[in-house]
Short mmCIF file of C-alpha atoms in Angstrom, two decimals:
data_model
loop_
_atom_site.label_atom_id
_atom_site.label_comp_id
_atom_site.label_asym_id
_atom_site.label_seq_id
_atom_site.Cartn_x
_atom_site.Cartn_y
_atom_site.Cartn_z
CA ARG A 102 -3.61 -21.23 1.33
CA LEU A 103 -5.81 -18.07 1.96
CA ALA A 104 -7.47 -18.31 -1.45
CA THR A 105 -8.29 -21.79 -1.65
CA GLU A 106 -9.23 -22.48 2.12
CA GLU A 107 -10.58 -19.26 3.40
CA GLY A 108 -11.03 -16.84 1.00
CA ILE A 109 -11.80 -16.57 -2.86
CA THR A 110 -10.15 -16.92 -5.85
CA LEU A 111 -10.42 -14.43 -8.81
CA GLU A 112 -10.61 -15.93 -12.03
CA ARG A 113 -11.08 -13.04 -13.89
CA GLN A 114 -10.73 -9.24 -13.61
CA TYR A 115 -10.27 -5.86 -15.13
CA THR A 116 -7.96 -2.96 -14.47
CA TYR A 117 -6.76 0.02 -15.98
CA THR A 118 -3.54 0.11 -17.91
CA TRP A 119 -1.94 2.11 -15.07
CA CYS A 120 -2.61 1.87 -11.44
CA SER A 121 -3.89 5.19 -9.60
CA PRO A 122 -7.32 4.41 -10.97
CA SER A 123 -7.77 1.02 -9.02
CA ARG A 124 -6.50 2.68 -5.76
CA ALA A 125 -8.63 5.67 -6.36
CA SER A 126 -11.73 3.52 -6.81
CA LEU A 127 -10.86 1.52 -3.66
CA MET A 128 -10.47 4.57 -1.81
CA THR A 129 -13.72 6.20 -2.83
CA GLY A 130 -15.99 3.26 -3.96
CA ARG A 131 -16.49 5.25 -7.23
CA LEU A 132 -16.03 4.09 -10.76
CA PRO A 133 -12.26 4.87 -11.91
CA HIS A 134 -13.23 6.81 -15.12
CA ARG A 135 -15.37 9.46 -13.23
CA LEU A 136 -12.04 10.00 -11.20
CA MET A 137 -9.01 10.18 -13.10
CA GLU A 138 -10.06 10.63 -16.64
CA GLN A 139 -6.93 12.91 -17.48
CA GLU A 140 -4.35 10.75 -15.57
CA ASP A 141 -3.88 13.58 -12.92
CA HIS A 142 -3.26 11.03 -10.00
CA PHE A 143 -5.08 12.70 -7.42
CA VAL A 144 -8.74 12.41 -6.23
CA PRO A 145 -10.74 15.65 -6.05
CA LYS A 146 -10.97 17.61 -2.72
CA ARG A 147 -14.54 17.36 -2.56
CA ILE A 148 -14.59 13.45 -2.79
CA ALA A 149 -14.56 11.96 0.67
CA MET A 150 -12.24 8.90 1.16
CA LEU A 151 -12.78 5.66 2.83
CA PRO A 152 -10.48 6.40 5.90
CA ALA A 153 -12.03 9.87 6.70
CA ILE A 154 -15.51 7.81 6.65
CA LEU A 155 -14.16 5.13 8.70
CA LYS A 156 -12.73 7.60 11.31
CA LYS A 157 -16.23 8.83 11.57
CA ALA A 158 -17.57 5.72 12.41
CA GLY A 159 -15.07 5.17 15.05
CA TYR A 160 -11.95 3.37 13.43
CA ALA A 161 -8.34 3.91 13.63
CA THR A 162 -6.63 4.05 10.29
CA ALA A 163 -3.32 3.54 8.89
CA HIS A 164 -1.44 3.45 5.27
CA VAL A 165 1.66 1.69 4.56
CA GLY A 166 3.55 1.50 1.15
CA LYS A 167 2.46 3.46 -2.06
CA TRP A 168 0.09 6.63 -2.19
CA HIS A 169 -0.05 8.21 -5.56
CA LEU A 170 -3.30 9.76 -5.19
CA GLY A 171 -1.96 13.49 -4.73
CA ASN A 172 1.38 14.99 -3.73
CA ALA A 173 0.89 18.55 -4.97
CA HIS A 174 -0.61 20.00 -1.94
CA LEU A 175 -0.79 19.29 1.76
CA TRP A 176 -4.95 18.28 1.38
CA GLN A 177 -3.76 15.63 -0.89
CA THR A 178 -1.62 13.62 1.62
CA PRO A 179 -2.83 10.61 3.36
CA GLU A 180 -3.24 12.13 6.81
CA SER A 181 -5.03 14.96 5.18
CA ARG A 182 -7.15 12.29 3.52
CA GLY A 183 -8.14 10.57 6.62
CA PHE A 184 -5.20 8.22 7.78
CA ASP A 185 -4.08 8.59 11.40
CA TYR A 186 -0.79 6.92 10.35
CA SER A 187 1.02 7.15 7.14
CA HIS A 188 4.25 5.78 6.06
CA GLY A 189 5.54 5.16 2.53
CA PHE A 190 5.98 6.90 -0.67
CA LEU A 191 3.84 9.80 -2.13
CA GLY A 192 4.55 9.49 -6.19
CA SER A 193 4.14 6.51 -8.56
CA ALA A 194 7.87 4.67 -8.11
CA ILE A 195 10.55 4.49 -6.28
CA ASP A 196 14.04 2.53 -6.38
CA TYR A 197 13.42 -0.52 -4.03
CA HIS A 198 16.96 -0.16 -2.53
CA THR A 199 17.53 3.35 -2.35
CA LEU A 200 14.07 4.72 -2.33
CA ALA A 201 15.24 7.23 -4.87
CA ALA A 202 12.13 8.77 -6.75
CA GLU A 203 11.79 7.53 -10.42
CA ALA A 204 12.24 9.95 -12.91
CA GLY A 205 9.01 12.00 -13.63
CA ALA A 206 7.29 10.31 -10.52
CA PHE A 207 7.52 13.31 -8.30
CA PRO A 208 7.49 17.05 -8.43
CA CYS A 209 11.36 17.14 -7.82
CA ASN A 210 14.13 14.33 -7.88
CA GLY A 211 15.49 13.06 -4.24
CA THR A 212 14.45 10.45 -1.88
CA ASP A 213 10.31 9.89 -1.61
CA ALA A 214 10.24 8.46 1.79
CA TRP A 215 7.44 10.03 4.22
CA ARG A 216 6.14 9.48 7.73
CA MET A 217 2.68 11.30 8.04
CA ASP A 218 3.53 14.75 6.33
CA LYS A 219 6.96 15.08 6.64
CA PRO A 220 10.17 13.43 5.10
CA ALA A 221 11.27 10.04 6.90
CA TYR A 222 14.81 10.98 7.31
CA GLY A 223 17.29 8.14 7.26
CA ALA A 224 14.80 5.64 5.77
CA GLU A 225 17.10 5.46 2.45
CA GLY A 226 19.72 3.65 4.52
CA ALA A 227 17.22 1.56 6.50
CA GLY A 228 16.73 -1.15 4.34
CA THR A 229 14.86 -2.03 1.02
CA SER A 230 11.39 -0.40 0.68
CA LEU A 231 9.86 -3.86 1.14
CA HIS A 232 11.55 -4.56 4.18
CA GLN A 233 10.59 -1.28 5.75
CA GLN A 234 6.82 -1.61 4.61
CA ASN A 235 6.75 -5.19 6.25
CA ALA A 236 8.22 -3.97 9.52
CA GLU A 237 5.63 -1.06 9.38
CA ILE A 238 2.47 -3.43 8.65
CA VAL A 239 3.57 -5.45 11.52
CA GLU A 240 4.21 -2.68 13.74
CA VAL A 241 0.84 -1.18 13.33
CA ILE A 242 -0.92 -4.54 14.14
CA THR A 243 1.00 -5.15 17.06
CA GLY A 244 0.90 -1.69 18.41
CA HIS A 245 -2.77 -0.97 17.52
CA LYS A 246 -4.60 -2.31 20.87
CA LYS A 247 -2.24 -0.15 23.00
CA LYS A 248 -2.22 2.93 20.96
CA HIS A 249 -5.92 2.67 20.09
CA LYS A 250 -8.05 0.97 22.98
CA GLY A 251 -11.61 -0.27 21.98
CA LYS A 252 -11.26 1.11 18.34
CA PRO A 253 -11.10 -1.43 15.18
CA LEU A 254 -8.49 -1.17 12.64
CA PHE A 255 -8.61 -0.27 9.09
CA LEU A 256 -5.11 -0.78 7.59
CA TYR A 257 -4.57 0.17 3.74
CA ALA A 258 -1.10 -1.79 2.95
CA ALA A 259 -0.50 -0.77 -0.60
CA ILE A 260 2.99 -2.46 -0.97
CA GLN A 261 5.23 -1.83 -3.60
CA SER A 262 5.98 -5.44 -5.07
CA MET A 263 5.63 -5.59 -8.16
CA HIS A 264 5.64 -2.40 -9.32
CA SER A 265 8.48 -0.99 -11.60
CA PRO A 266 10.97 -0.20 -11.57
CA LYS A 267 12.94 -3.32 -11.65
CA PRO A 268 14.92 -4.20 -8.33
CA GLU A 269 18.76 -4.65 -8.64
CA PRO A 270 19.48 -6.57 -7.18
CA ALA A 271 16.32 -8.68 -7.26
CA PHE A 272 14.33 -10.34 -4.63
CA ASN A 273 14.13 -14.32 -4.42
CA THR A 274 15.21 -14.95 -7.56
CA ALA A 275 17.48 -18.24 -6.81
CA LEU A 276 13.85 -19.85 -6.34
CA TYR A 277 13.38 -19.60 -9.99
CA SER A 278 16.82 -20.01 -11.40
CA GLU A 279 15.52 -22.51 -13.96
CA PHE A 280 13.23 -19.76 -15.66
CA SER A 281 14.14 -16.65 -17.36
CA GLU A 282 15.46 -13.50 -15.78
CA SER A 283 11.99 -11.58 -16.17
CA PHE A 284 10.07 -14.65 -14.90
CA ALA A 285 12.54 -14.91 -11.70
CA VAL A 286 12.18 -11.23 -11.08
CA ALA A 287 8.59 -10.85 -11.44
CA ASN A 288 8.13 -14.35 -9.51
CA GLY A 289 10.57 -13.25 -6.77
CA LEU A 290 8.75 -10.06 -5.82
CA ILE A 291 5.22 -12.40 -5.50
CA THR A 292 7.06 -14.43 -3.44
CA GLN A 293 8.30 -11.34 -1.29
CA ALA A 294 4.85 -10.27 -1.31
CA ASP A 295 3.74 -13.68 0.09
CA ASN A 296 5.96 -13.41 2.69
CA MET A 297 4.86 -10.25 3.71
CA LEU A 298 1.16 -11.40 3.89
CA GLU A 299 2.38 -14.14 6.08
CA HIS A 300 3.90 -11.91 8.56
CA ALA A 301 0.98 -9.69 8.69
CA VAL A 302 -1.86 -12.59 9.07
CA ARG A 303 0.81 -14.08 12.06
CA ALA A 304 0.70 -10.45 13.66
CA LEU A 305 -3.02 -10.29 13.44
CA LYS A 306 -3.39 -13.94 14.79
CA ALA A 307 -1.00 -12.96 17.62
CA GLU A 308 -3.15 -10.10 18.79
CA GLU A 309 -5.97 -11.93 18.16
CA MET A 310 -7.39 -9.72 15.55
CA TRP A 311 -7.63 -12.07 13.19
CA GLU A 312 -11.19 -13.60 13.42
CA ILE A 313 -12.50 -10.13 14.34
CA GLY A 314 -11.31 -8.73 11.22
CA ARG A 315 -12.71 -11.65 8.91
CA ALA A 316 -15.68 -10.83 10.29
CA HIS A 317 -15.79 -7.40 9.51
CA VAL A 318 -14.38 -7.70 6.13
#
């Protein structure tokens, strides 16, 4: 509905075969090949990121979901790169249900769940990653005016759906029971992403931030 009635539909687009360059490009405004030629998964310290620039312009900035733009040093974390608030995972992939870091996705094994620059203790038992990200997105929106009176909001929602690994159990597969398992798993994740987008839009409209946000896109 948003694409056909209020937005635009992309019919052709190009990306890297792995995901970090696209996020790095979005966060810096630079072409991916100038940032991550060696697959090192971090943006150089000398390059300012979008949230840091927007903070200087008076914005409140928040990040929810995947980061994977640096996790080996404190200067690489979301809050060090300009976010007032951050909740999510710093590596490349986590289990949807346990939040455990995928092998090789983080410098060490364990739960990859963070709130700001500290571990989000207890997150691994607080629901799936998507349910937690959905709740955080809505909370950032609904609490914005009270916490940041008069400031516009920049919210970077990098939700996990539909990234690897395969969720077990999967999401919404009953909606696609007549198709193959792989189709059902993939489209179940897309449906979950659509549901999360709907909740975000409803929250923006309830807070009377929807029309203002569209005017600034």
